[in-house]
Amino acid sequence: MATAARSDTFSWAGTDKNGRKTKGEVTAASSAMARAQLRRQGIKPTTVKKKAKPLFGGGGKPIKPADIAIFTRQLATMMKAGVPLVQSFDIVADGLEKPKMRDLVNGIKNDVASGAGLAPSLAKHPRHFDDLFCSLVGSGEQSGTLEVMLDRVATYKEKTEALKAKIKKALTYPTAVIIVAMVVTGILLVKVVPTFAKTFEGFGSELPAFTQFVVGLSEFAQEWWFIILIGIVATVYAFKEIKHRSVKFSEWLDQLALKAPVVGTIVHDAVVARFSRTLATTFAAGVPLVEALESTAGAAGNSVYQKAILQIRDDVTTGTTLYQAVKSTGLFPNMLLQMISIGEESGALDEMLDKVANHYEDAVDNAVDSLSSLMEPIIMSILGVLVGGLMIAMYLPIFMLGSVI
């Protein structure tokens, strides 16, 4: 079994076809291969030096899906402007700030410059370019409409990332406030309450029940705070590991998310929007419906709907219309069903699905804004009860002492 050649990054300087001085970076297995790649691109290298790797495996910030979306849009813009593919990579790479993203783009460029197709070059990086992405790009290469397909893929990635951002927006604020509330409560119990407790020792009378409860809670927190902290971290870590490793637990969480009040509606609308957007993009790219449904199932983001979409794929394979197959699941809204029916009859299924995707993306956006407005007073109330309750418990004996005097 052959082993893959190790690639390194080389910094180079030289002259281009017009004799102008230029420089950049290239990924290759050796200095000689780096020079050969540069010569194939019409560059005469004068110096080629291997870049030193970070001591602790650094290399800057990690690549995020949003970075891939921006890269796809930039590449699509260059291609539509008539810029050659390899030169488009050079222009895009020069404007990138993240070293890891720049290395990724340069690596793809070198593969393309060596004669490989764009889709196979992207497929070498499955962590950043999934099967759906590579399939759509491959369809564009085969049909000779790569610039059009890149534009569609860019739009798809932008819409998908915007939808994810909207959902994260709904969860970030309450999560951050809850964490702050827990930290503030912990500091009060460990640092502030003990000061009051020492003062109460000289009162010579029994403390109110509420104050006794808070003092006891403070003593427990002081003695076991490290164990409590480890328990919280271990619980969060165990939750992530079980969710990642256990299919049944992950499916149970997906079902729970759909049944949750308010949040369930947002998750449902987001899945419908993602289903419509992905199916519209793949179908418009000329991907057969059965293969498009398989790609759509992988992008569903919820196991309940993923199983339903795979069932739709099986039904369509046996000759059932898409409308009947989607309707039989009982999970998708009537609007989507009617638009699919109209699209099948008129031959404009991708356009109808695109309209549905736009509608439900707007619905998610509005629901997130409403949820944020609803959560603010609830969170403020929780903060008031926690912090205010602790303060009342501490000052209650002082108030009682004043009334006795």
Coordinates of C-alpha atoms in Angstrom, one line a residue:
M1 CA 0.0 0.0 0.0
A2 CA 1.5 3.3 -1.1
T3 CA 1.7 6.1 1.4
A4 CA 0.7 9.7 0.5
A5 CA 3.7 12.1 0.0
R6 CA 4.1 14.6 2.8
S7 CA 3.5 18.2 1.6
D8 CA 5.3 21.3 2.9
T9 CA 4.8 25.0 2.2
F10 CA 7.5 26.8 0.3
S11 CA 8.0 30.6 0.0
W12 CA 9.3 31.6 -3.4
A13 CA 10.4 34.6 -5.4
G14 CA 10.9 34.9 -9.1
T15 CA 9.7 36.5 -12.4
D16 CA 6.5 35.8 -14.4
K17 CA 6.1 35.5 -18.2
N18 CA 6.3 39.2 -18.6
G19 CA 9.6 39.5 -16.7
R20 CA 8.0 41.2 -13.7
K21 CA 9.2 40.2 -10.2
T22 CA 6.6 38.3 -8.1
K23 CA 6.6 36.1 -5.0
G24 CA 4.2 33.8 -3.1
E25 CA 3.8 30.4 -1.5
V26 CA 3.4 26.9 -3.0
T27 CA 2.6 23.5 -1.4
A28 CA 4.7 20.6 -2.7
A29 CA 6.5 17.5 -1.5
S30 CA 10.0 18.9 -2.1
S31 CA 11.8 22.0 -3.2
A32 CA 12.4 20.5 -6.7
M33 CA 8.7 19.7 -7.1
A34 CA 7.8 23.2 -6.0
R35 CA 10.2 24.7 -8.7
A36 CA 8.6 22.3 -11.3
Q37 CA 5.1 23.5 -10.4
L38 CA 6.2 27.2 -10.7
R39 CA 7.8 26.6 -14.1
R40 CA 4.5 24.9 -15.3
Q41 CA 2.8 28.2 -14.3
G42 CA 5.2 30.2 -16.4
I43 CA 7.2 31.5 -13.4
K44 CA 11.0 31.4 -13.3
P45 CA 11.8 30.9 -9.6
T46 CA 15.0 32.5 -8.2
T47 CA 14.6 31.4 -4.6
V48 CA 12.5 28.6 -3.0
K49 CA 12.6 28.2 0.7
K50 CA 10.7 25.9 3.0
K51 CA 8.5 27.7 5.6
A52 CA 9.2 26.8 9.2
K53 CA 6.2 25.1 10.9
P54 CA 4.9 26.6 14.2
L55 CA 6.5 25.0 17.3
F56 CA 3.2 24.1 18.9
G57 CA 1.1 23.3 15.8
G58 CA -0.3 26.7 15.5
G59 CA -0.9 28.4 12.2
G60 CA -3.5 30.9 13.0
K61 CA -7.2 30.8 13.4
P62 CA -9.1 27.6 12.1
I63 CA -11.0 27.7 8.9
K64 CA -14.8 28.2 9.4
P65 CA -17.7 27.4 7.0
A66 CA -18.2 31.2 6.6
D67 CA -14.6 31.4 5.2
I68 CA -15.5 28.7 2.6
A69 CA -18.6 30.6 1.6
I70 CA -16.6 33.9 1.1
F71 CA -13.9 32.0 -0.9
T72 CA -16.6 30.4 -3.1
R73 CA -18.2 33.8 -3.8
Q74 CA -14.8 35.4 -4.6
L75 CA -13.9 32.5 -6.9
A76 CA -17.3 32.7 -8.6
T77 CA -16.9 36.5 -9.1
M78 CA -13.5 36.1 -10.7
M79 CA -14.7 33.3 -13.0
K80 CA -17.7 35.4 -14.2
A81 CA -15.3 38.3 -14.9
G82 CA -13.4 36.0 -17.3
V83 CA -10.3 35.6 -15.1
P84 CA -8.6 32.2 -15.7
L85 CA -9.1 29.7 -12.8
V86 CA -5.5 29.5 -11.6
Q87 CA -5.1 33.2 -11.7
S88 CA -8.3 33.5 -9.8
F89 CA -6.8 31.4 -7.0
D90 CA -3.8 33.7 -6.9
I91 CA -6.0 36.8 -6.6
V92 CA -8.2 35.3 -3.9
A93 CA -5.2 33.9 -1.9
D94 CA -3.5 37.3 -1.9
G95 CA -6.5 38.8 -0.1
L96 CA -6.8 36.2 2.6
E97 CA -5.7 37.0 6.1
K98 CA -5.9 33.5 7.7
P99 CA -2.7 31.6 7.0
K100 CA -4.6 28.2 7.1
M101 CA -7.1 29.4 4.6
R102 CA -4.3 30.8 2.4
D103 CA -2.5 27.5 2.5
L104 CA -5.7 25.6 1.6
V105 CA -6.4 27.9 -1.4
N106 CA -2.7 27.6 -2.6
G107 CA -2.9 23.8 -2.2
I108 CA -6.0 23.6 -4.4
K109 CA -4.5 26.0 -6.9
N110 CA -1.3 23.8 -7.2
D111 CA -3.5 20.7 -7.8
V112 CA -5.5 22.5 -10.5
A113 CA -2.3 23.9 -12.1
S114 CA -0.9 20.4 -12.2
G115 CA -3.8 19.3 -14.4
A116 CA -6.3 18.0 -11.9
G117 CA -9.9 19.1 -12.2
L118 CA -11.4 21.5 -9.6
A119 CA -13.8 19.0 -8.2
P120 CA -11.2 16.3 -7.5
S121 CA -8.9 19.0 -6.0
L122 CA -11.6 20.1 -3.7
A123 CA -12.5 16.5 -2.8
K124 CA -9.0 16.2 -1.2
H125 CA -10.2 18.4 1.6
P126 CA -13.5 16.8 2.7
R127 CA -13.4 18.7 6.0
H128 CA -14.1 21.9 4.2
F129 CA -15.7 20.8 0.9
D130 CA -18.4 18.1 1.4
D131 CA -19.8 15.7 -1.2
L132 CA -22.6 18.1 -2.2
F133 CA -20.1 20.9 -2.9
C134 CA -17.8 18.7 -5.0
S135 CA -20.7 17.2 -6.8
L136 CA -22.1 20.6 -7.9
V137 CA -18.7 21.8 -9.0
G138 CA -18.1 18.6 -10.9
S139 CA -21.4 19.1 -12.7
G140 CA -20.4 22.6 -13.7
E141 CA -17.0 21.3 -15.0
Q142 CA -18.6 18.6 -17.1
S143 CA -21.3 20.9 -18.6
G144 CA -18.9 23.8 -19.3
T145 CA -20.8 26.1 -17.0
L146 CA -18.3 26.2 -14.0
E147 CA -18.7 30.0 -13.4
V148 CA -22.5 29.6 -13.3
M149 CA -22.3 26.6 -11.0
L150 CA -19.8 28.4 -8.7
D151 CA -22.3 31.3 -8.4
R152 CA -25.1 28.9 -7.4
V153 CA -22.9 27.1 -4.9
A154 CA -21.8 30.5 -3.5
T155 CA -25.4 31.6 -3.1
Y156 CA -26.2 28.2 -1.5
K157 CA -23.4 28.5 1.0
E158 CA -24.2 32.1 1.9
K159 CA -27.9 31.3 2.5
T160 CA -27.0 28.2 4.6
E161 CA -24.5 30.1 6.7
A162 CA -26.9 33.0 7.2
L163 CA -29.5 30.5 8.4
K164 CA -27.1 29.0 10.9
A165 CA -26.1 32.4 12.1
K166 CA -29.7 33.3 12.8
I167 CA -30.2 30.2 14.9
K168 CA -27.0 30.8 16.8
K169 CA -28.1 34.3 17.4
A170 CA -31.3 33.0 19.1
L171 CA -29.2 30.8 21.4
T172 CA -26.1 32.9 22.1
Y173 CA -27.7 35.7 24.2
P174 CA -29.6 33.5 26.7
T175 CA -26.6 31.1 27.0
A176 CA -24.2 34.0 27.7
V177 CA -26.5 35.5 30.3
I178 CA -27.1 32.2 32.1
I179 CA -23.3 31.6 32.3
V180 CA -22.8 35.1 33.7
A181 CA -25.6 34.6 36.2
M182 CA -24.0 31.3 37.4
V183 CA -20.5 33.0 37.7
V184 CA -22.0 35.9 39.6
T185 CA -23.9 33.6 41.9
G186 CA -20.8 31.5 42.6
I187 CA -18.8 34.6 43.5
L188 CA -21.5 35.9 45.8
L189 CA -21.7 32.5 47.6
V190 CA -17.9 32.0 47.9
K191 CA -16.8 35.6 48.6
V192 CA -19.7 37.8 49.8
V193 CA -21.9 35.5 51.8
P194 CA -19.1 34.3 54.2
T195 CA -18.5 38.0 55.2
F196 CA -22.1 38.4 56.2
A197 CA -22.1 35.0 57.9
K198 CA -19.2 36.2 60.2
T199 CA -21.2 39.3 61.1
F200 CA -24.3 37.2 61.9
E201 CA -22.3 35.1 64.4
G202 CA -22.4 37.9 66.9
F203 CA -26.1 38.5 66.8
G204 CA -26.9 35.9 69.4
S205 CA -30.3 35.1 67.9
E206 CA -31.6 32.5 65.4
L207 CA -31.3 33.6 61.8
P208 CA -34.3 33.5 59.4
A209 CA -34.8 30.2 57.6
F210 CA -34.0 31.7 54.2
T211 CA -30.8 33.2 55.5
Q212 CA -29.8 29.9 57.1
F213 CA -30.4 28.1 53.7
V214 CA -28.2 30.6 51.8
V215 CA -25.4 30.4 54.5
G216 CA -25.5 26.6 54.3
L217 CA -25.4 26.8 50.5
S218 CA -22.4 29.1 50.8
E219 CA -20.6 26.7 53.1
F220 CA -21.2 23.9 50.7
A221 CA -19.9 25.9 47.8
Q222 CA -16.8 26.9 49.7
E223 CA -16.0 23.4 50.6
W224 CA -16.8 21.7 47.3
W225 CA -16.4 24.4 44.7
F226 CA -13.6 22.6 42.9
I227 CA -15.6 19.4 42.7
I228 CA -18.6 21.3 41.5
L229 CA -16.5 23.0 38.8
I230 CA -15.0 19.7 37.7
G231 CA -18.6 18.2 37.6
I232 CA -19.9 20.9 35.4
V233 CA -17.0 20.6 32.9
A234 CA -17.2 16.8 33.0
T235 CA -21.0 17.0 32.3
V236 CA -20.6 19.3 29.4
Y237 CA -17.8 17.1 27.9
A238 CA -19.7 13.9 28.5
F239 CA -22.8 15.4 26.8
K240 CA -20.8 16.3 23.7
E241 CA -19.1 12.9 23.6
I242 CA -22.3 11.0 24.0
K243 CA -24.0 13.2 21.4
H244 CA -21.2 12.6 19.0
R245 CA -20.9 8.8 19.6
S246 CA -24.4 7.7 20.3
V247 CA -26.8 7.8 17.4
K248 CA -29.9 7.1 19.6
F249 CA -29.0 9.9 21.9
S250 CA -28.5 12.3 19.0
E251 CA -31.8 11.3 17.5
W252 CA -33.5 11.8 20.8
L253 CA -32.1 15.3 21.1
D254 CA -33.3 16.1 17.5
Q255 CA -36.8 14.9 18.4
L256 CA -36.7 16.9 21.6
A257 CA -35.6 20.0 19.7
L258 CA -38.7 19.7 17.4
K259 CA -41.1 19.3 20.4
A260 CA -39.6 22.2 22.4
P261 CA -42.0 25.3 22.6
V262 CA -41.0 28.2 20.4
V263 CA -37.6 26.7 19.6
G264 CA -39.2 23.7 17.9
T265 CA -40.9 26.0 15.4
I266 CA -37.6 27.7 14.6
V267 CA -35.9 24.3 14.1
H268 CA -38.7 23.0 11.9
D269 CA -38.7 26.1 9.7
A270 CA -34.9 26.0 9.4
V271 CA -35.0 22.4 8.3
V272 CA -37.7 23.1 5.7
A273 CA -35.7 26.1 4.4
R274 CA -32.5 24.0 4.3
F275 CA -34.3 21.1 2.5
S276 CA -35.8 23.5 -0.1
R277 CA -32.6 25.4 -0.7
T278 CA -30.4 22.3 -1.1
L279 CA -32.9 20.5 -3.4
A280 CA -33.4 23.6 -5.5
T281 CA -29.6 24.1 -5.9
T282 CA -28.9 20.5 -6.8
F283 CA -31.9 20.1 -9.1
A284 CA -31.0 23.3 -10.9
A285 CA -27.5 22.0 -11.4
G286 CA -28.9 19.1 -13.4
V287 CA -28.3 16.5 -10.7
P288 CA -30.9 13.6 -11.0
L289 CA -33.7 13.9 -8.4
V290 CA -32.8 10.7 -6.6
E291 CA -29.1 11.8 -6.1
A292 CA -30.3 15.3 -5.2
L293 CA -32.5 13.9 -2.5
E294 CA -29.6 11.9 -1.1
S295 CA -27.5 15.0 -0.9
T296 CA -30.4 16.9 0.6
A297 CA -30.8 14.2 3.3
G298 CA -27.1 14.7 4.3
A299 CA -27.7 18.5 4.6
A300 CA -30.9 18.3 6.6
G301 CA -29.3 18.9 10.0
N302 CA -32.0 16.9 11.9
S303 CA -32.1 13.0 12.0
V304 CA -35.9 13.0 12.0
Y305 CA -36.1 14.8 8.7
Q306 CA -33.0 13.0 7.4
K307 CA -34.8 9.7 7.7
A308 CA -37.9 11.2 6.1
I309 CA -36.0 12.5 3.1
L310 CA -34.3 9.1 2.6
Q311 CA -37.8 7.6 2.6
I312 CA -38.8 10.2 0.0
R313 CA -35.8 9.2 -2.1
D314 CA -36.9 5.5 -1.9
D315 CA -40.5 6.3 -2.9
V316 CA -39.3 8.4 -5.8
T317 CA -37.1 5.6 -7.0
T318 CA -40.2 3.3 -7.2
G319 CA -42.0 5.8 -9.4
T320 CA -43.9 7.9 -6.9
T321 CA -44.2 11.6 -7.7
L322 CA -42.2 13.9 -5.4
Y323 CA -45.4 15.6 -4.2
Q324 CA -46.9 12.3 -3.1
A325 CA -43.6 11.1 -1.5
V326 CA -43.2 14.3 0.5
K327 CA -46.8 14.3 1.5
S328 CA -46.6 10.7 2.8
T329 CA -44.1 11.7 5.4
G330 CA -46.5 14.0 7.2
L331 CA -43.6 16.3 8.3
F332 CA -43.6 19.0 5.7
P333 CA -45.9 22.0 5.6
N334 CA -48.7 22.4 3.1
M335 CA -47.1 25.4 1.4
L336 CA -44.1 23.3 0.4
L337 CA -46.4 20.5 -0.9
Q338 CA -48.4 22.9 -3.0
M339 CA -45.2 24.5 -4.4
I340 CA -43.7 21.1 -5.3
S341 CA -47.0 20.2 -7.0
I342 CA -46.9 23.4 -9.1
G343 CA -43.2 23.0 -9.8
E344 CA -43.7 19.4 -11.1
E345 CA -46.6 20.3 -13.3
S346 CA -44.9 23.5 -14.7
G347 CA -41.4 22.1 -15.0
A348 CA -40.0 24.8 -12.7
L349 CA -39.4 22.8 -9.6
D350 CA -36.2 24.5 -8.7
E351 CA -37.8 28.0 -8.9
M352 CA -40.7 26.9 -6.7
L353 CA -38.3 25.4 -4.1
D354 CA -36.2 28.5 -4.2
K355 CA -39.3 30.6 -3.3
V356 CA -40.2 28.3 -0.4
A357 CA -36.6 28.5 0.9
N358 CA -36.7 32.3 0.8
H359 CA -40.1 32.3 2.7
Y360 CA -38.9 30.0 5.5
E361 CA -35.6 31.7 5.8
D362 CA -37.5 35.0 6.4
A363 CA -39.7 33.1 8.9
V364 CA -36.7 31.9 10.8
D365 CA -35.3 35.4 10.9
N366 CA -38.6 36.9 12.3
A367 CA -38.9 34.0 14.8
V368 CA -35.4 34.6 16.1
D369 CA -36.1 38.3 16.6
S370 CA -39.3 37.5 18.4
L371 CA -37.6 34.9 20.6
S372 CA -34.8 37.4 21.5
S373 CA -37.5 40.0 22.5
L374 CA -39.3 37.3 24.5
M375 CA -36.2 36.1 26.3
E376 CA -34.9 39.4 27.5
P377 CA -37.5 40.0 30.3
I378 CA -37.4 36.3 31.3
I379 CA -33.6 36.4 31.6
M380 CA -33.7 39.7 33.5
S381 CA -36.3 38.1 35.9
I382 CA -34.1 35.1 36.5
L383 CA -31.1 37.3 37.2
G384 CA -33.2 39.4 39.6
V385 CA -34.4 36.4 41.5
L386 CA -30.8 34.9 41.8
V387 CA -28.9 38.0 42.8
G388 CA -31.8 39.8 44.5
G389 CA -32.6 36.7 46.5
L390 CA -29.1 36.4 47.8
M391 CA -29.0 40.0 48.8
I392 CA -32.3 39.8 50.6
A393 CA -31.2 36.7 52.4
M394 CA -28.1 38.6 53.7
Y395 CA -29.9 41.8 54.7
L396 CA -32.9 40.1 56.2
P397 CA -31.3 39.5 59.7
I398 CA -30.1 43.2 59.7
F399 CA -33.7 44.4 59.0
M400 CA -35.0 42.1 61.8
L401 CA -32.4 43.3 64.2
G402 CA -33.4 46.9 63.5
S403 CA -37.1 46.2 64.2
V404 CA -36.2 44.4 67.5
I405 CA -34.1 47.4 68.7

